mmCIF file of C-alpha atoms and ligand atoms in Angstrom:
data_model
loop_
_atom_site.group_PDB
_atom_site.id
_atom_site.type_symbol
_atom_site.label_atom_id
_atom_site.label_comp_id
_atom_site.label_asym_id
_atom_site.label_seq_id
_atom_site.Cartn_x
_atom_site.Cartn_y
_atom_site.Cartn_z
ATOM 1 C CA MET A 12 -14.371 -7.440 25.758
ATOM 2 C CA THR A 13 -13.772 -8.976 22.416
ATOM 3 C CA ASP A 14 -9.884 -8.581 21.305
ATOM 4 C CA LEU A 15 -9.093 -5.304 19.849
ATOM 5 C CA LEU A 16 -8.625 -6.923 16.586
ATOM 6 C CA THR A 17 -12.121 -8.150 16.550
ATOM 7 C CA HIS A 18 -13.415 -5.068 18.013
ATOM 8 C CA LEU A 19 -11.755 -2.763 15.246
ATOM 9 C CA GLN A 20 -13.273 -5.080 12.425
ATOM 10 C CA THR A 21 -16.951 -5.132 13.914
ATOM 11 C CA ARG A 22 -17.343 -2.017 15.844
ATOM 12 C CA ARG A 23 -20.466 -0.099 15.027
ATOM 13 C CA SER A 24 -22.113 3.235 16.664
ATOM 14 C CA VAL A 25 -25.381 2.534 18.152
ATOM 15 C CA SER A 26 -28.063 4.715 18.004
ATOM 16 C CA VAL A 27 -29.119 7.100 20.610
ATOM 17 C CA LYS A 28 -32.451 5.424 20.371
ATOM 18 C CA HIS A 29 -31.023 2.238 21.539
ATOM 19 C CA LEU A 30 -28.826 3.247 24.160
ATOM 20 C CA ILE A 31 -30.209 2.340 27.782
ATOM 21 C CA GLU A 32 -29.568 2.109 31.180
ATOM 22 C CA PRO A 33 -26.959 1.227 32.588
ATOM 23 C CA ALA A 34 -24.160 3.784 31.391
ATOM 24 C CA PRO A 35 -20.837 3.918 33.112
ATOM 25 C CA THR A 36 -20.608 6.053 36.289
ATOM 26 C CA GLY A 37 -18.113 7.022 39.028
ATOM 27 C CA LYS A 38 -14.771 5.328 38.643
ATOM 28 C CA GLU A 39 -15.863 3.763 35.571
ATOM 29 C CA LEU A 40 -16.954 6.788 33.989
ATOM 30 C CA GLU A 41 -13.321 8.414 35.094
ATOM 31 C CA ASP A 42 -11.363 5.780 33.587
ATOM 32 C CA ILE A 43 -12.976 6.000 30.228
ATOM 33 C CA LEU A 44 -12.138 9.739 30.440
ATOM 34 C CA LYS A 45 -8.701 8.924 31.350
ATOM 35 C CA LEU A 46 -8.438 6.661 28.531
ATOM 36 C CA GLY A 47 -9.730 9.488 26.327
ATOM 37 C CA THR A 48 -6.765 11.596 27.368
ATOM 38 C CA ARG A 49 -4.412 8.595 26.022
ATOM 39 C CA THR A 50 -4.251 10.196 22.727
ATOM 40 C CA PRO A 51 -1.483 11.530 20.642
ATOM 41 C CA ASP A 52 -1.446 15.507 21.173
ATOM 42 C CA HIS A 53 1.714 17.303 19.510
ATOM 43 C CA GLY A 54 3.337 19.444 22.215
ATOM 44 C CA LYS A 55 1.318 17.891 24.867
ATOM 45 C CA MET A 56 -1.064 20.969 24.740
ATOM 46 C CA ALA A 57 -4.147 19.380 25.909
ATOM 47 C CA PRO A 58 -6.544 20.942 23.431
ATOM 48 C CA TYR A 59 -9.863 19.464 24.865
ATOM 49 C CA TYR A 60 -11.824 19.363 28.039
ATOM 50 C CA PHE A 61 -14.990 17.181 28.896
ATOM 51 C CA ILE A 62 -18.250 17.808 30.309
ATOM 52 C CA THR A 63 -20.525 15.069 31.287
ATOM 53 C CA PHE A 64 -24.322 14.876 31.751
ATOM 54 C CA GLU A 65 -25.610 12.298 33.819
ATOM 55 C CA GLY A 66 -28.992 11.831 35.694
ATOM 56 C CA GLU A 67 -30.843 15.081 36.692
ATOM 57 C CA ALA A 68 -28.278 17.287 34.643
ATOM 58 C CA ARG A 69 -29.564 16.053 31.581
ATOM 59 C CA VAL A 70 -32.853 17.265 32.053
ATOM 60 C CA ALA A 71 -31.794 20.427 33.748
ATOM 61 C CA ILE A 72 -29.676 21.327 30.313
ATOM 62 C CA GLY A 73 -32.820 21.219 28.671
ATOM 63 C CA LYS A 74 -33.900 24.799 29.463
ATOM 64 C CA HIS A 75 -30.643 25.907 27.457
ATOM 65 C CA LEU A 76 -31.352 23.571 24.606
ATOM 66 C CA ARG A 77 -34.827 24.880 24.434
ATOM 67 C CA ALA A 78 -33.866 28.549 24.544
ATOM 68 C CA ALA A 79 -31.160 28.548 21.980
ATOM 69 C CA TYR A 80 -33.461 26.640 19.298
ATOM 70 C CA GLU A 81 -36.176 29.222 20.217
ATOM 71 C CA ALA A 82 -33.493 32.286 19.604
ATOM 72 C CA ASP A 83 -32.812 30.558 16.333
ATOM 73 C CA ASN A 84 -36.165 29.590 15.634
ATOM 74 C CA PRO A 85 -38.522 31.918 16.842
ATOM 75 C CA ASP A 86 -41.864 30.752 15.539
ATOM 76 C CA ALA A 87 -41.016 26.893 16.404
ATOM 77 C CA PRO A 88 -44.247 25.411 18.228
ATOM 78 C CA VAL A 89 -44.110 24.537 21.903
ATOM 79 C CA ALA A 90 -44.030 20.880 21.223
ATOM 80 C CA LYS A 91 -40.868 20.989 18.813
ATOM 81 C CA LEU A 92 -39.226 23.120 21.853
ATOM 82 C CA ASP A 93 -40.310 20.320 24.322
ATOM 83 C CA LEU A 94 -38.801 17.931 22.160
ATOM 84 C CA GLU A 95 -35.499 19.581 21.537
ATOM 85 C CA ALA A 96 -35.160 20.119 25.293
ATOM 86 C CA GLU A 97 -35.449 16.461 25.674
ATOM 87 C CA ARG A 98 -32.115 15.828 23.374
ATOM 88 C CA PHE A 99 -29.620 14.860 26.340
ATOM 89 C CA THR A 100 -32.258 12.543 28.265
ATOM 90 C CA ARG A 101 -32.082 10.452 25.280
ATOM 91 C CA ALA A 102 -29.322 7.983 26.693
ATOM 92 C CA PRO A 103 -28.074 7.767 30.504
ATOM 93 C CA LEU A 104 -24.884 9.680 29.751
ATOM 94 C CA VAL A 105 -23.544 12.352 27.430
ATOM 95 C CA ILE A 106 -19.929 13.173 27.268
ATOM 96 C CA GLY A 107 -19.253 16.417 25.764
ATOM 97 C CA VAL A 108 -15.721 16.459 24.103
ATOM 98 C CA ILE A 109 -14.801 20.299 23.748
ATOM 99 C CA SER A 110 -11.924 21.244 21.533
ATOM 100 C CA ARG A 111 -9.995 24.355 23.177
ATOM 101 C CA ILE A 112 -7.472 25.832 21.051
ATOM 102 C CA ARG A 113 -4.241 26.649 23.292
ATOM 103 C CA GLU A 114 -1.591 29.295 22.814
ATOM 104 C CA GLY A 115 1.336 27.739 21.410
ATOM 105 C CA LYS A 116 3.427 26.880 18.652
ATOM 106 C CA HIS A 117 1.808 23.811 17.551
ATOM 107 C CA PRO A 118 -0.998 24.459 14.699
ATOM 108 C CA GLN A 119 -4.525 24.831 15.436
ATOM 109 C CA TRP A 120 -5.406 21.938 12.586
ATOM 110 C CA GLU A 121 -3.538 19.702 14.731
ATOM 111 C CA GLN A 122 -5.111 20.635 18.047
ATOM 112 C CA ILE A 123 -8.343 20.053 16.450
ATOM 113 C CA LEU A 124 -7.299 16.442 15.050
ATOM 114 C CA THR A 125 -6.241 15.695 18.730
ATOM 115 C CA SER A 126 -9.788 16.427 19.786
ATOM 116 C CA GLY A 127 -11.363 14.230 17.155
ATOM 117 C CA ALA A 128 -8.952 11.468 17.996
ATOM 118 C CA VAL A 129 -9.901 12.077 21.823
ATOM 119 C CA CYS A 130 -13.506 11.288 20.742
ATOM 120 C CA MET A 131 -12.589 8.017 19.095
ATOM 121 C CA ASN A 132 -10.508 6.857 22.033
ATOM 122 C CA ILE A 133 -13.448 7.489 24.354
ATOM 123 C CA MET A 134 -15.929 5.801 21.875
ATOM 124 C CA HIS A 135 -13.318 2.548 22.002
ATOM 125 C CA ALA A 136 -13.009 2.848 25.889
ATOM 126 C CA CYS A 137 -16.853 2.762 25.983
ATOM 127 C CA TYR A 138 -16.881 -0.300 24.519
ATOM 128 C CA ALA A 139 -14.057 -1.733 26.019
ATOM 129 C CA HIS A 140 -16.265 -1.252 29.397
ATOM 130 C CA GLY A 141 -19.100 -3.238 27.936
ATOM 131 C CA PHE A 142 -21.012 -0.127 26.850
ATOM 132 C CA ALA A 143 -22.346 1.272 23.526
ATOM 133 C CA ALA A 144 -22.028 5.036 22.374
ATOM 134 C CA ASN A 145 -23.034 7.356 19.402
ATOM 135 C CA TRP A 146 -20.934 10.297 18.568
ATOM 136 C CA LEU A 147 -23.047 13.254 17.424
ATOM 137 C CA THR A 148 -22.687 16.862 17.038
ATOM 138 C CA GLU A 149 -26.550 17.842 15.850
ATOM 139 C CA TRP A 150 -27.749 21.695 15.769
ATOM 140 C CA TYR A 151 -26.762 22.838 19.586
ATOM 141 C CA ALA A 152 -23.228 21.829 18.938
ATOM 142 C CA TYR A 153 -22.917 25.008 16.265
ATOM 143 C CA SER A 154 -25.415 27.026 18.402
ATOM 144 C CA ALA A 155 -23.911 30.484 19.748
ATOM 145 C CA HIS A 156 -26.498 30.698 22.245
ATOM 146 C CA PHE A 157 -26.008 26.979 23.602
ATOM 147 C CA LYS A 158 -22.437 27.187 23.410
ATOM 148 C CA GLU A 159 -22.685 30.387 25.552
ATOM 149 C CA ALA A 160 -25.120 29.087 28.100
ATOM 150 C CA LEU A 161 -22.594 26.135 28.503
ATOM 151 C CA GLY A 162 -19.769 28.253 29.401
ATOM 152 C CA LEU A 163 -17.636 27.775 25.989
ATOM 153 C CA GLU A 164 -15.671 30.436 24.475
ATOM 154 C CA ASP A 165 -16.979 31.122 21.082
ATOM 155 C CA ALA A 166 -13.620 31.716 19.187
ATOM 156 C CA ARG A 167 -11.636 28.968 21.107
ATOM 157 C CA ASP A 168 -13.802 26.235 22.109
ATOM 158 C CA HIS A 169 -15.678 24.135 19.679
ATOM 159 C CA VAL A 170 -17.896 20.830 20.292
ATOM 160 C CA ALA A 171 -15.534 17.878 18.905
ATOM 161 C CA GLY A 172 -18.775 15.813 19.846
ATOM 162 C CA PHE A 173 -21.579 15.038 22.140
ATOM 163 C CA ILE A 174 -21.018 11.249 22.709
ATOM 164 C CA TYR A 175 -24.095 9.665 24.074
ATOM 165 C CA VAL A 176 -23.307 6.213 26.029
ATOM 166 C CA GLY A 177 -25.312 3.695 27.469
ATOM 167 C CA THR A 178 -26.137 -0.189 27.245
ATOM 168 C CA PRO A 179 -27.090 -1.447 23.574
ATOM 169 C CA ALA A 180 -30.580 -2.637 23.343
ATOM 170 C CA ASP A 181 -29.851 -3.416 19.795
ATOM 171 C CA THR A 182 -26.916 -3.861 17.305
ATOM 172 C CA LYS A 183 -26.311 -2.282 14.217
ATOM 173 C CA ASP A 184 -25.794 -4.306 10.824
ATOM 174 C CA GLU A 185 -22.256 -3.267 9.147
ATOM 175 C CA ARG A 186 -22.541 -0.520 6.775
ATOM 176 C CA GLU A 187 -20.859 0.421 3.470
ATOM 177 C CA ARG A 188 -17.252 1.320 4.180
ATOM 178 C CA PRO A 189 -15.075 3.352 1.436
ATOM 179 C CA GLU A 190 -13.346 1.165 -1.202
ATOM 180 C CA LEU A 191 -9.597 1.118 -0.119
ATOM 181 C CA SER A 192 -8.571 0.968 -3.698
ATOM 182 C CA GLN A 193 -10.205 4.225 -4.180
ATOM 183 C CA ILE A 194 -8.794 6.012 -1.558
ATOM 184 C CA HIS A 195 -5.472 4.405 -1.180
ATOM 185 C CA THR A 196 -2.276 5.089 -3.513
ATOM 186 C CA ARG A 197 0.670 2.920 -3.088
ATOM 187 C CA TRP A 198 3.207 5.725 -4.059
ATOM 188 C CA THR A 199 5.974 4.954 -6.671
ATOM 189 C CA ALA A 200 8.142 7.549 -8.644
ATOM 190 C CA GLU A 201 5.684 6.492 -11.667
ATOM 191 C CA THR A 202 2.814 7.566 -9.683
ATOM 192 C CA LYS A 203 0.816 10.289 -12.213
ATOM 193 C CA ALA A 204 -2.387 10.607 -9.898
ATOM 194 C CA LEU A 205 -3.536 9.990 -6.498
ATOM 195 C CA ASN A 206 -6.376 7.990 -5.557
ATOM 196 C CA LYS A 207 -8.604 10.644 -4.132
ATOM 197 C CA GLY A 208 -11.893 8.803 -3.609
ATOM 198 C CA GLU A 209 -13.415 11.156 -6.414
ATOM 199 C CA SER A 210 -14.618 8.168 -8.226
ATOM 200 C CA TYR A 211 -17.074 7.177 -5.559
ATOM 201 C CA ASN A 212 -20.745 7.053 -6.243
ATOM 202 C CA ARG A 213 -21.782 10.432 -4.928
ATOM 203 C CA ASP A 214 -25.144 9.350 -3.936
ATOM 204 C CA GLY A 215 -23.885 6.544 -1.774
ATOM 205 C CA TYR A 216 -21.228 8.594 -0.197
ATOM 206 C CA GLY A 217 -23.214 12.075 0.254
ATOM 207 C CA LEU A 218 -20.018 13.543 -1.284
ATOM 208 C CA PRO A 219 -19.792 17.081 -2.609
ATOM 209 C CA ARG A 220 -21.515 17.431 -5.951
ATOM 210 C CA LYS A 221 -19.601 18.961 -9.011
ATOM 211 C CA GLY A 222 -19.315 22.553 -8.653
ATOM 212 C CA PHE A 223 -18.782 22.418 -4.904
ATOM 213 C CA GLN A 224 -16.708 25.210 -3.730
ATOM 214 C CA LEU A 225 -14.645 24.997 -0.210
ATOM 215 C CA LYS A 226 -15.491 27.785 2.170
ATOM 216 C CA ASP A 227 -13.145 29.261 4.377
HETATM 217 C C1 LIG B 165 -18.118 14.442 14.431
HETATM 218 C C2 LIG B 165 -19.130 13.751 13.871
HETATM 219 C C3 LIG B 165 -20.467 14.225 14.093
HETATM 220 C C4 LIG B 165 -21.532 13.659 13.795
HETATM 221 N N1 LIG B 165 -22.640 14.216 13.955
HETATM 222 C C5 LIG B 165 -23.809 13.173 13.802
HETATM 223 C C6 LIG B 165 -25.228 14.092 13.827
HETATM 224 O O1 LIG B 165 -24.901 15.192 14.338
HETATM 225 N N2 LIG B 165 -26.159 13.281 13.534
HETATM 226 C C7 LIG B 165 -26.157 12.065 13.197
HETATM 227 O O2 LIG B 165 -27.145 11.308 12.902
HETATM 228 N N3 LIG B 165 -24.971 11.425 13.124
HETATM 229 C C8 LIG B 165 -23.811 12.118 13.150
HETATM 230 N N4 LIG B 165 -22.514 11.428 13.223
HETATM 231 C C9 LIG B 165 -22.480 10.125 12.746
HETATM 232 C C10 LIG B 165 -22.669 8.887 13.720
HETATM 233 O O3 LIG B 165 -21.689 9.135 14.561
HETATM 234 C C11 LIG B 165 -22.972 7.954 12.987
HETATM 235 O O4 LIG B 165 -23.338 6.865 13.906
HETATM 236 C C12 LIG B 165 -21.529 6.917 12.700
HETATM 237 O O5 LIG B 165 -20.951 7.821 11.541
HETATM 238 C C13 LIG B 165 -21.650 5.764 12.336
HETATM 239 O O6 LIG B 165 -20.393 5.068 12.007
HETATM 240 P P1 LIG B 165 -19.788 3.405 12.583
HETATM 241 O O7 LIG B 165 -20.617 2.816 11.475
HETATM 242 O O8 LIG B 165 -18.373 3.535 12.070
HETATM 243 O O9 LIG B 165 -20.190 3.439 13.817
HETATM 244 C C14 LIG B 165 -21.401 12.303 13.378
HETATM 245 C C15 LIG B 165 -20.168 11.729 13.422
HETATM 246 C C16 LIG B 165 -18.990 12.391 13.475
HETATM 247 C C17 LIG B 165 -17.764 11.728 13.530
#
């Protein structure tokens, strides 16, 4: 693998369309998951768990994807249901990272942050092992039907990510990144206003339009 700095400077996700065999298996996959657990975690609550889908399991889960999609889209044509059922077969390995709120004195927000950081560590670990990955959620991460079929508890368990993993058949060009000067404030006692990224080109960044209201 390239050195860490070069990796961080150049890393890109690789679309599921371009993730082909082989993917990590066995000991190598276990190592990637272990590296995922090497993530800061306030209170050592391990507020996450993993579900992996390999080989035939990616096909078998299709039954639940299909049923979940149909439950929310009762008029969906069979061809669309067939397509939805194949989601997990797009790459040779899918790692589900599930955020699980644990009981304890540490804030739920921080537990959720840890799960996101676990996803990113797993992404890095995949690349360190010579693979590529794509962190997705897509509709089924939010489907109550699908969550139940998988065995997730609706209120406590949330999909932090389905990380699709494989060997890159293609690489991506760099994409636009936020302009640091717009999101960074070097605070001093004279600072009047923080740079909050509010002056971005909103179309470029897909930021909320004027009049946006925060929801609970
Ligand atoms: C939590 C989370 C969920 C995402 N879900 C999706 C998704 O459902 N569909 C999609 O096309 N991209 C999704 N993305 C974006 C992809 O991961 C995208 O490839 C990535 O932002 C590219 O970033 P990179 O250039 O830094 O690798 C998601 C990203 C995150 C962090």
